[in-house]
Amino acid sequence: MNFISFIKSAARALFAYTVLATGLMSCSTIFTDQSQCPKGVSLSFRYEYNMEYANSFHSQVHCLSLLVFDGNGRFVSRFDESSDALGKEDYAMSLELDEGHYTLLAYGGIACADASFDLYCPSGSKAAESDLQQVRLQLRSEDSRSSSCLHPCFYGIEEIDIENSEQFIRDTVYMLKNTNNIRVVLQQIDGVAMSSGDFVFTITDDNSVLDWTDAAVPSTQLTYLPWTKGETVIGEDTPGTTPASAVWAEFSTSRLFFGNAPRLRVANAESGETVIDLPLIDYLMLLRSELFADMSKQEFLDRESVWSLVFFLDNGLRWLDTRIVINDWVVRLNHTEM
């Protein structure tokens, strides 16, 4: 390459660099035309508050609702999304907001056709509390009973400040799951046949109403009934083993709180005799091994959403209260008064 060709090539490269640099700077400097620059808020969502620490928002949240409140807690607007766009990993909700401070409440699962919760959001009320403070999420129930498989519900909160209308903000709302599935298994160790109809399963808790911070609002004690149950025989096709009868029941509940006192009860359907009556949270916390020693009790309850408890019964259908299996962890109990 001769000198003239070299100069021409260098000039073309310099021109290309200048154009690229100008393009990169055009949306961040006040000395250029910003008419084509993005503005507003681009809001992403993540659900990684689980035991896997992995984002599964796009696979678990099928409808999304966002409530916007101003700096005084007054309701501004609501945005709902239920399209297939939620399933894309790069999904972001675009908002156009005026200058000011905003609180954003995000709920997953309440705008779906089979939603299990109702959202109450006062708009422009004259109450002493702001609209934000009056937000309530309430589990649907009948006669203070819930026996359905709850549609997964998620919650998130974020605050943003918009300094001018030309500003472009990227932000993320981190969600937690508000629903749990609890499977209770009763296994008879002496081969006595059992049926799920032989027992009455219930969980009682006061967690059906949640406020704008996702905390439980004391209300009516709710009784959860199994949304499904059944029975099986273990080992009947294995030569040399004694078949074991087992029954199971699954519950679907609202968010569990360490400060609450839910109870799991199992009774003999015929005699009414109590088979199991225990403080549910205390027993679920037995699963928190030393691997999670630095994790708070409430965080553990929030990250884990699928629970299984296995109880062993004697030939009188009474609980052998020295051992329990929780999420595949065998726990040997030194005492039963809890």
mmCIF file of C-alpha atoms in Angstrom:
data_model
loop_
_atom_site.group_PDB
_atom_site.id
_atom_site.type_symbol
_atom_site.label_atom_id
_atom_site.label_comp_id
_atom_site.label_asym_id
_atom_site.label_seq_id
_atom_site.Cartn_x
_atom_site.Cartn_y
_atom_site.Cartn_z
ATOM 1 C CA MET A 1 0.000 0.000 0.000
ATOM 2 C CA ASN A 2 1.396 3.427 -1.055
ATOM 3 C CA PHE A 3 1.302 6.517 1.120
ATOM 4 C CA ILE A 4 -1.748 8.046 -0.627
ATOM 5 C CA SER A 5 -3.751 4.831 -0.233
ATOM 6 C CA PHE A 6 -2.722 4.662 3.410
ATOM 7 C CA ILE A 7 -3.937 8.227 4.031
ATOM 8 C CA LYS A 8 -7.274 7.500 2.344
ATOM 9 C CA SER A 9 -7.768 4.325 4.405
ATOM 10 C CA ALA A 10 -6.865 6.164 7.613
ATOM 11 C CA ALA A 11 -9.286 8.952 6.752
ATOM 12 C CA ARG A 12 -12.116 6.527 6.135
ATOM 13 C CA ALA A 13 -11.401 4.764 9.444
ATOM 14 C CA LEU A 14 -11.292 8.093 11.294
ATOM 15 C CA PHE A 15 -14.601 9.140 9.750
ATOM 16 C CA ALA A 16 -16.243 5.839 10.724
ATOM 17 C CA TYR A 17 -14.948 6.164 14.291
ATOM 18 C CA THR A 18 -16.221 9.742 14.528
ATOM 19 C CA VAL A 19 -19.698 8.736 13.351
ATOM 20 C CA LEU A 20 -19.803 5.825 15.811
ATOM 21 C CA ALA A 21 -18.584 7.934 18.720
ATOM 22 C CA THR A 22 -21.112 10.665 17.904
ATOM 23 C CA GLY A 23 -23.878 8.071 17.834
ATOM 24 C CA LEU A 24 -22.824 6.706 21.194
ATOM 25 C CA MET A 25 -22.689 10.162 22.749
ATOM 26 C CA SER A 26 -25.807 11.590 21.136
ATOM 27 C CA CYS A 27 -28.169 10.387 23.849
ATOM 28 C CA SER A 28 -26.004 11.462 26.785
ATOM 29 C CA THR A 29 -24.878 14.977 25.911
ATOM 30 C CA ILE A 30 -26.828 18.225 25.959
ATOM 31 C CA PHE A 31 -24.991 19.526 22.896
ATOM 32 C CA THR A 32 -26.713 17.179 20.427
ATOM 33 C CA ASP A 33 -30.244 16.650 19.174
ATOM 34 C CA GLN A 34 -31.991 14.196 21.537
ATOM 35 C CA SER A 35 -35.246 13.886 19.595
ATOM 36 C CA GLN A 36 -34.468 10.256 18.676
ATOM 37 C CA CYS A 37 -33.177 9.240 22.126
ATOM 38 C CA PRO A 38 -35.156 6.822 24.345
ATOM 39 C CA LYS A 39 -36.812 8.263 27.423
ATOM 40 C CA GLY A 40 -39.048 7.073 30.199
ATOM 41 C CA VAL A 41 -38.616 3.927 32.277
ATOM 42 C CA SER A 42 -37.713 0.448 31.069
ATOM 43 C CA LEU A 43 -38.636 -1.940 33.865
ATOM 44 C CA SER A 44 -37.393 -5.536 34.004
ATOM 45 C CA PHE A 45 -38.578 -8.224 36.426
ATOM 46 C CA ARG A 46 -36.744 -11.120 38.073
ATOM 47 C CA TYR A 47 -37.818 -13.975 40.331
ATOM 48 C CA GLU A 48 -34.661 -15.491 41.782
ATOM 49 C CA TYR A 49 -35.708 -15.427 45.441
ATOM 50 C CA ASN A 50 -35.785 -19.226 45.565
ATOM 51 C CA MET A 51 -33.542 -21.988 46.847
ATOM 52 C CA GLU A 52 -31.911 -22.330 43.424
ATOM 53 C CA TYR A 53 -31.008 -18.611 43.261
ATOM 54 C CA ALA A 54 -32.012 -18.765 39.587
ATOM 55 C CA ASN A 55 -34.266 -16.364 37.705
ATOM 56 C CA SER A 56 -37.477 -18.156 36.704
ATOM 57 C CA PHE A 57 -39.748 -15.151 36.223
ATOM 58 C CA HIS A 58 -40.286 -15.896 32.543
ATOM 59 C CA SER A 59 -41.388 -19.486 33.177
ATOM 60 C CA GLN A 60 -43.532 -18.960 36.285
ATOM 61 C CA VAL A 61 -45.241 -15.569 35.889
ATOM 62 C CA HIS A 62 -48.010 -15.666 33.283
ATOM 63 C CA CYS A 63 -49.648 -12.316 33.985
ATOM 64 C CA LEU A 64 -48.246 -9.146 35.527
ATOM 65 C CA SER A 65 -49.805 -6.100 37.183
ATOM 66 C CA LEU A 66 -47.901 -2.929 38.090
ATOM 67 C CA LEU A 67 -49.315 -0.229 40.362
ATOM 68 C CA VAL A 68 -47.688 3.213 40.347
ATOM 69 C CA PHE A 69 -47.923 5.627 43.302
ATOM 70 C CA ASP A 70 -46.487 9.132 43.584
ATOM 71 C CA GLY A 71 -44.325 10.554 46.367
ATOM 72 C CA ASN A 72 -47.407 11.182 48.520
ATOM 73 C CA GLY A 73 -48.628 7.626 48.149
ATOM 74 C CA ARG A 74 -51.423 8.579 45.771
ATOM 75 C CA PHE A 75 -52.377 6.159 43.029
ATOM 76 C CA VAL A 76 -51.142 7.231 39.588
ATOM 77 C CA SER A 77 -51.747 4.372 37.192
ATOM 78 C CA ARG A 78 -51.948 0.619 36.699
ATOM 79 C CA PHE A 79 -50.375 -1.441 33.928
ATOM 80 C CA ASP A 80 -51.278 -5.064 33.140
ATOM 81 C CA GLU A 81 -49.504 -7.527 30.883
ATOM 82 C CA SER A 82 -50.679 -11.044 30.042
ATOM 83 C CA SER A 83 -49.304 -11.598 26.559
ATOM 84 C CA ASP A 84 -46.668 -14.090 25.459
ATOM 85 C CA ALA A 85 -44.103 -11.289 25.832
ATOM 86 C CA LEU A 86 -43.747 -12.240 29.515
ATOM 87 C CA GLY A 87 -42.129 -15.504 28.461
ATOM 88 C CA LYS A 88 -39.219 -13.737 26.774
ATOM 89 C CA GLU A 89 -36.036 -13.309 28.800
ATOM 90 C CA ASP A 90 -35.570 -9.724 27.588
ATOM 91 C CA TYR A 91 -39.093 -8.641 28.540
ATOM 92 C CA ALA A 92 -39.305 -5.123 29.971
ATOM 93 C CA MET A 93 -42.304 -2.904 30.671
ATOM 94 C CA SER A 94 -42.079 0.630 29.264
ATOM 95 C CA LEU A 95 -43.478 3.505 31.334
ATOM 96 C CA GLU A 96 -43.864 7.221 30.657
ATOM 97 C CA LEU A 97 -43.872 9.149 33.943
ATOM 98 C CA ASP A 98 -43.524 12.820 34.864
ATOM 99 C CA GLU A 99 -40.792 14.117 37.124
ATOM 100 C CA GLY A 100 -41.040 12.935 40.717
ATOM 101 C CA HIS A 101 -40.590 10.104 43.177
ATOM 102 C CA TYR A 102 -42.586 6.907 42.629
ATOM 103 C CA THR A 103 -43.300 3.638 44.412
ATOM 104 C CA LEU A 104 -43.971 0.685 42.129
ATOM 105 C CA LEU A 105 -45.858 -2.398 43.333
ATOM 106 C CA ALA A 106 -45.673 -5.447 41.078
ATOM 107 C CA TYR A 107 -47.936 -8.478 41.362
ATOM 108 C CA GLY A 108 -47.659 -11.627 39.303
ATOM 109 C CA GLY A 109 -50.628 -13.933 38.891
ATOM 110 C CA ILE A 110 -53.503 -11.676 39.957
ATOM 111 C CA ALA A 111 -54.636 -10.633 36.461
ATOM 112 C CA CYS A 112 -54.832 -14.189 35.108
ATOM 113 C CA ALA A 113 -58.187 -15.781 34.359
ATOM 114 C CA ASP A 114 -57.677 -18.352 37.135
ATOM 115 C CA ALA A 115 -56.246 -15.927 39.709
ATOM 116 C CA SER A 116 -56.647 -16.884 43.370
ATOM 117 C CA PHE A 117 -56.177 -13.404 44.891
ATOM 118 C CA ASP A 118 -58.075 -10.126 44.612
ATOM 119 C CA LEU A 119 -56.218 -6.816 44.675
ATOM 120 C CA TYR A 120 -57.835 -3.813 46.361
ATOM 121 C CA CYS A 121 -56.308 -0.469 45.420
ATOM 122 C CA PRO A 122 -58.129 2.722 46.492
ATOM 123 C CA SER A 123 -57.836 5.517 43.937
ATOM 124 C CA GLY A 124 -57.974 9.122 45.108
ATOM 125 C CA SER A 125 -59.575 8.281 48.443
ATOM 126 C CA LYS A 126 -59.921 10.888 51.170
ATOM 127 C CA ALA A 127 -58.908 8.551 53.965
ATOM 128 C CA ALA A 128 -56.209 9.531 56.438
ATOM 129 C CA GLU A 129 -53.899 6.908 54.956
ATOM 130 C CA SER A 130 -52.512 7.218 51.468
ATOM 131 C CA ASP A 131 -53.747 5.027 48.646
ATOM 132 C CA LEU A 132 -50.502 3.055 48.868
ATOM 133 C CA GLN A 133 -50.990 2.231 52.547
ATOM 134 C CA GLN A 134 -54.493 0.948 51.876
ATOM 135 C CA VAL A 135 -53.509 -1.572 49.200
ATOM 136 C CA ARG A 136 -54.650 -5.074 50.119
ATOM 137 C CA LEU A 137 -54.122 -8.446 48.474
ATOM 138 C CA GLN A 138 -56.768 -10.928 49.619
ATOM 139 C CA LEU A 139 -56.968 -14.662 49.054
ATOM 140 C CA ARG A 140 -60.304 -15.807 47.681
ATOM 141 C CA SER A 141 -62.104 -18.141 50.064
ATOM 142 C CA GLU A 142 -65.584 -19.334 50.966
ATOM 143 C CA ASP A 143 -66.805 -19.362 54.556
ATOM 144 C CA SER A 144 -63.201 -18.788 55.704
ATOM 145 C CA ARG A 145 -62.102 -21.965 53.924
ATOM 146 C CA SER A 146 -59.767 -22.501 50.985
ATOM 147 C CA SER A 147 -59.568 -25.857 49.233
ATOM 148 C CA SER A 148 -58.236 -24.958 45.781
ATOM 149 C CA CYS A 149 -54.829 -25.236 44.158
ATOM 150 C CA LEU A 150 -53.826 -21.582 44.253
ATOM 151 C CA HIS A 151 -52.588 -19.884 41.119
ATOM 152 C CA PRO A 152 -48.973 -18.861 41.837
ATOM 153 C CA CYS A 153 -48.798 -15.301 43.151
ATOM 154 C CA PHE A 154 -45.724 -13.061 43.186
ATOM 155 C CA TYR A 155 -44.902 -9.701 44.774
ATOM 156 C CA GLY A 156 -42.248 -7.041 44.230
ATOM 157 C CA ILE A 157 -41.638 -3.400 45.182
ATOM 158 C CA GLU A 158 -39.282 -0.748 43.796
ATOM 159 C CA GLU A 159 -38.817 3.013 44.194
ATOM 160 C CA ILE A 160 -37.570 5.298 41.430
ATOM 161 C CA ASP A 161 -36.791 8.992 41.049
ATOM 162 C CA ILE A 162 -37.299 10.793 37.751
ATOM 163 C CA GLU A 163 -35.414 14.082 37.633
ATOM 164 C CA ASN A 164 -36.567 15.261 34.209
ATOM 165 C CA SER A 165 -38.948 14.123 31.480
ATOM 166 C CA GLU A 166 -36.094 13.482 29.023
ATOM 167 C CA GLN A 167 -34.375 11.020 31.358
ATOM 168 C CA PHE A 168 -34.098 7.330 30.412
ATOM 169 C CA ILE A 169 -34.060 4.857 33.324
ATOM 170 C CA ARG A 170 -33.471 1.117 33.350
ATOM 171 C CA ASP A 171 -34.531 -0.594 36.560
ATOM 172 C CA THR A 172 -35.425 -4.041 37.877
ATOM 173 C CA VAL A 173 -38.144 -5.272 40.221
ATOM 174 C CA TYR A 174 -37.181 -8.364 42.214
ATOM 175 C CA MET A 175 -40.100 -10.638 43.086
ATOM 176 C CA LEU A 176 -40.871 -13.190 45.786
ATOM 177 C CA LYS A 177 -43.438 -15.975 45.700
ATOM 178 C CA ASN A 178 -46.546 -15.672 47.864
ATOM 179 C CA THR A 179 -47.902 -19.205 47.466
ATOM 180 C CA ASN A 180 -46.863 -22.578 48.850
ATOM 181 C CA ASN A 181 -47.692 -26.212 48.165
ATOM 182 C CA ILE A 182 -47.561 -28.530 51.186
ATOM 183 C CA ARG A 183 -47.845 -32.305 50.754
ATOM 184 C CA VAL A 184 -48.582 -34.380 53.869
ATOM 185 C CA VAL A 185 -47.982 -38.141 53.739
ATOM 186 C CA LEU A 186 -49.082 -40.668 56.379
ATOM 187 C CA GLN A 187 -47.333 -44.052 56.136
ATOM 188 C CA GLN A 188 -48.512 -47.060 58.127
ATOM 189 C CA ILE A 189 -45.522 -49.208 59.125
ATOM 190 C CA ASP A 190 -47.326 -52.491 59.971
ATOM 191 C CA GLY A 191 -49.136 -53.179 56.706
ATOM 192 C CA VAL A 192 -52.581 -52.037 57.874
ATOM 193 C CA ALA A 193 -54.567 -50.768 54.891
ATOM 194 C CA MET A 194 -55.586 -47.107 54.932
ATOM 195 C CA SER A 195 -57.683 -44.787 52.780
ATOM 196 C CA SER A 196 -57.436 -40.994 52.471
ATOM 197 C CA GLY A 197 -61.071 -40.908 53.575
ATOM 198 C CA ASP A 198 -60.005 -42.290 56.948
ATOM 199 C CA PHE A 199 -58.553 -38.896 57.889
ATOM 200 C CA VAL A 200 -59.494 -35.223 58.024
ATOM 201 C CA PHE A 201 -56.597 -32.916 57.083
ATOM 202 C CA THR A 202 -56.533 -29.164 57.857
ATOM 203 C CA ILE A 203 -54.093 -26.272 58.144
ATOM 204 C CA THR A 204 -55.209 -23.116 59.950
ATOM 205 C CA ASP A 205 -53.482 -19.754 59.585
ATOM 206 C CA ASP A 206 -54.165 -16.011 59.560
ATOM 207 C CA ASN A 207 -52.411 -15.123 56.292
ATOM 208 C CA SER A 208 -55.207 -14.503 53.798
ATOM 209 C CA VAL A 209 -54.771 -10.696 53.636
ATOM 210 C CA LEU A 210 -51.457 -9.001 52.751
ATOM 211 C CA ASP A 211 -50.699 -5.265 52.849
ATOM 212 C CA TRP A 212 -48.620 -3.142 50.466
ATOM 213 C CA THR A 213 -45.388 -4.360 52.077
ATOM 214 C CA ASP A 214 -46.550 -7.977 51.625
ATOM 215 C CA ALA A 215 -46.964 -8.410 55.385
ATOM 216 C CA ALA A 216 -49.930 -10.288 56.829
ATOM 217 C CA VAL A 217 -52.850 -8.163 58.026
ATOM 218 C CA PRO A 218 -54.569 -9.779 61.043
ATOM 219 C CA SER A 219 -58.053 -10.750 59.897
ATOM 220 C CA THR A 220 -60.024 -13.978 59.976
ATOM 221 C CA GLN A 221 -58.444 -17.327 60.768
ATOM 222 C CA LEU A 222 -58.512 -19.302 57.533
ATOM 223 C CA THR A 223 -58.863 -23.064 57.273
ATOM 224 C CA TYR A 224 -57.002 -24.663 54.379
ATOM 225 C CA LEU A 225 -58.340 -27.986 53.144
ATOM 226 C CA PRO A 226 -56.524 -30.336 50.765
ATOM 227 C CA TRP A 227 -56.969 -29.537 47.084
ATOM 228 C CA THR A 228 -56.168 -33.173 46.304
ATOM 229 C CA LYS A 229 -55.609 -36.388 48.259
ATOM 230 C CA GLY A 230 -55.273 -40.098 47.695
ATOM 231 C CA GLU A 231 -53.715 -43.358 48.817
ATOM 232 C CA THR A 232 -51.146 -45.885 47.622
ATOM 233 C CA VAL A 233 -49.436 -49.095 48.667
ATOM 234 C CA ILE A 234 -45.636 -49.203 48.801
ATOM 235 C CA GLY A 235 -43.750 -52.421 48.110
ATOM 236 C CA GLU A 236 -46.708 -54.676 47.230
ATOM 237 C CA ASP A 237 -44.922 -55.920 44.103
ATOM 238 C CA THR A 238 -41.565 -56.493 45.828
ATOM 239 C CA PRO A 239 -40.985 -60.100 47.005
ATOM 240 C CA GLY A 240 -39.866 -60.485 50.602
ATOM 241 C CA THR A 241 -41.185 -57.107 51.764
ATOM 242 C CA THR A 242 -44.250 -56.184 53.763
ATOM 243 C CA PRO A 243 -46.485 -53.799 51.822
ATOM 244 C CA ALA A 244 -46.912 -50.424 53.514
ATOM 245 C CA SER A 245 -50.068 -48.385 53.133
ATOM 246 C CA ALA A 246 -49.780 -44.622 52.715
ATOM 247 C CA VAL A 247 -52.216 -41.775 52.240
ATOM 248 C CA TRP A 248 -51.428 -38.241 51.149
ATOM 249 C CA ALA A 249 -53.031 -34.803 51.028
ATOM 250 C CA GLU A 250 -51.811 -31.603 49.375
ATOM 251 C CA PHE A 251 -52.506 -28.054 50.544
ATOM 252 C CA SER A 252 -52.017 -24.770 48.744
ATOM 253 C CA THR A 253 -51.510 -21.767 51.031
ATOM 254 C CA SER A 254 -50.737 -18.079 51.016
ATOM 255 C CA ARG A 255 -47.370 -16.724 52.178
ATOM 256 C CA LEU A 256 -46.021 -18.299 55.373
ATOM 257 C CA PHE A 257 -44.764 -15.993 58.148
ATOM 258 C CA PHE A 258 -42.359 -16.874 60.914
ATOM 259 C CA GLY A 259 -44.313 -14.679 63.348
ATOM 260 C CA ASN A 260 -47.594 -16.479 62.696
ATOM 261 C CA ALA A 261 -48.749 -19.700 64.349
ATOM 262 C CA PRO A 262 -50.309 -21.962 61.701
ATOM 263 C CA ARG A 263 -51.180 -25.494 62.792
ATOM 264 C CA LEU A 264 -51.338 -28.722 60.854
ATOM 265 C CA ARG A 265 -54.014 -31.097 62.123
ATOM 266 C CA VAL A 266 -54.930 -34.605 61.088
ATOM 267 C CA ALA A 267 -57.876 -36.364 62.757
ATOM 268 C CA ASN A 268 -59.387 -39.812 62.496
ATOM 269 C CA ALA A 269 -62.494 -39.293 60.366
ATOM 270 C CA GLU A 270 -64.537 -41.947 62.175
ATOM 271 C CA SER A 271 -63.641 -41.365 65.816
ATOM 272 C CA GLY A 272 -62.571 -37.718 65.638
ATOM 273 C CA GLU A 273 -59.426 -38.649 67.574
ATOM 274 C CA THR A 274 -56.421 -36.404 66.928
ATOM 275 C CA VAL A 275 -53.653 -38.116 64.978
ATOM 276 C CA ILE A 276 -51.402 -35.070 64.442
ATOM 277 C CA ASP A 277 -51.627 -31.537 65.839
ATOM 278 C CA LEU A 278 -48.455 -29.498 65.539
ATOM 279 C CA PRO A 279 -47.113 -25.971 64.940
ATOM 280 C CA LEU A 280 -46.411 -26.021 61.213
ATOM 281 C CA ILE A 281 -43.720 -23.319 61.074
ATOM 282 C CA ASP A 282 -41.652 -24.941 63.827
ATOM 283 C CA TYR A 283 -41.578 -28.208 61.938
ATOM 284 C CA LEU A 284 -40.827 -26.630 58.558
ATOM 285 C CA MET A 285 -37.899 -24.826 60.153
ATOM 286 C CA LEU A 286 -36.413 -28.215 61.077
ATOM 287 C CA LEU A 287 -35.441 -28.438 57.408
ATOM 288 C CA ARG A 288 -33.186 -25.379 57.572
ATOM 289 C CA SER A 289 -29.839 -27.137 57.770
ATOM 290 C CA GLU A 290 -26.505 -25.552 58.606
ATOM 291 C CA LEU A 291 -26.068 -25.000 54.870
ATOM 292 C CA PHE A 292 -28.477 -22.092 55.326
ATOM 293 C CA ALA A 293 -27.304 -20.955 58.759
ATOM 294 C CA ASP A 294 -26.807 -17.359 57.582
ATOM 295 C CA MET A 295 -30.266 -17.195 56.038
ATOM 296 C CA SER A 296 -33.005 -15.612 58.160
ATOM 297 C CA LYS A 297 -35.993 -17.752 59.063
ATOM 298 C CA GLN A 298 -38.367 -15.579 57.045
ATOM 299 C CA GLU A 299 -36.097 -15.663 54.002
ATOM 300 C CA PHE A 300 -35.983 -19.447 54.218
ATOM 301 C CA LEU A 301 -39.790 -19.633 54.333
ATOM 302 C CA ASP A 302 -40.004 -17.281 51.326
ATOM 303 C CA ARG A 303 -37.378 -18.991 49.183
ATOM 304 C CA GLU A 304 -38.813 -22.487 49.689
ATOM 305 C CA SER A 305 -42.319 -22.904 48.272
ATOM 306 C CA VAL A 306 -42.769 -26.672 47.889
ATOM 307 C CA TRP A 307 -42.873 -28.706 51.087
ATOM 308 C CA SER A 308 -43.424 -32.387 51.890
ATOM 309 C CA LEU A 309 -43.865 -33.949 55.322
ATOM 310 C CA VAL A 310 -43.965 -37.698 55.940
ATOM 311 C CA PHE A 311 -45.355 -39.071 59.220
ATOM 312 C CA PHE A 312 -45.220 -42.709 60.311
ATOM 313 C CA LEU A 313 -48.235 -44.336 62.001
ATOM 314 C CA ASP A 314 -48.459 -47.463 64.152
ATOM 315 C CA ASN A 315 -51.145 -50.149 63.780
ATOM 316 C CA GLY A 316 -53.497 -48.019 65.858
ATOM 317 C CA LEU A 317 -53.142 -45.200 63.299
ATOM 318 C CA ARG A 318 -51.275 -43.081 65.857
ATOM 319 C CA TRP A 319 -48.263 -40.975 64.923
ATOM 320 C CA LEU A 320 -44.888 -42.398 65.930
ATOM 321 C CA ASP A 321 -43.697 -38.982 67.039
ATOM 322 C CA THR A 322 -39.979 -39.731 67.166
ATOM 323 C CA ARG A 323 -39.322 -39.346 63.450
ATOM 324 C CA ILE A 324 -40.514 -37.199 60.557
ATOM 325 C CA VAL A 325 -39.264 -36.728 56.997
ATOM 326 C CA ILE A 326 -39.382 -33.151 55.685
ATOM 327 C CA ASN A 327 -38.428 -32.544 52.037
ATOM 328 C CA ASP A 328 -36.424 -35.803 52.058
ATOM 329 C CA TRP A 329 -34.576 -34.848 55.251
ATOM 330 C CA VAL A 330 -35.003 -37.381 58.053
ATOM 331 C CA VAL A 331 -35.506 -35.581 61.360
ATOM 332 C CA ARG A 332 -35.371 -37.530 64.602
ATOM 333 C CA LEU A 333 -37.267 -35.802 67.378
ATOM 334 C CA ASN A 334 -36.063 -35.779 70.981
ATOM 335 C CA HIS A 335 -39.350 -34.430 72.297
ATOM 336 C CA THR A 336 -42.853 -33.872 70.969
ATOM 337 C CA GLU A 337 -44.129 -30.933 72.988
ATOM 338 C CA MET A 338 -43.918 -28.032 70.532
#
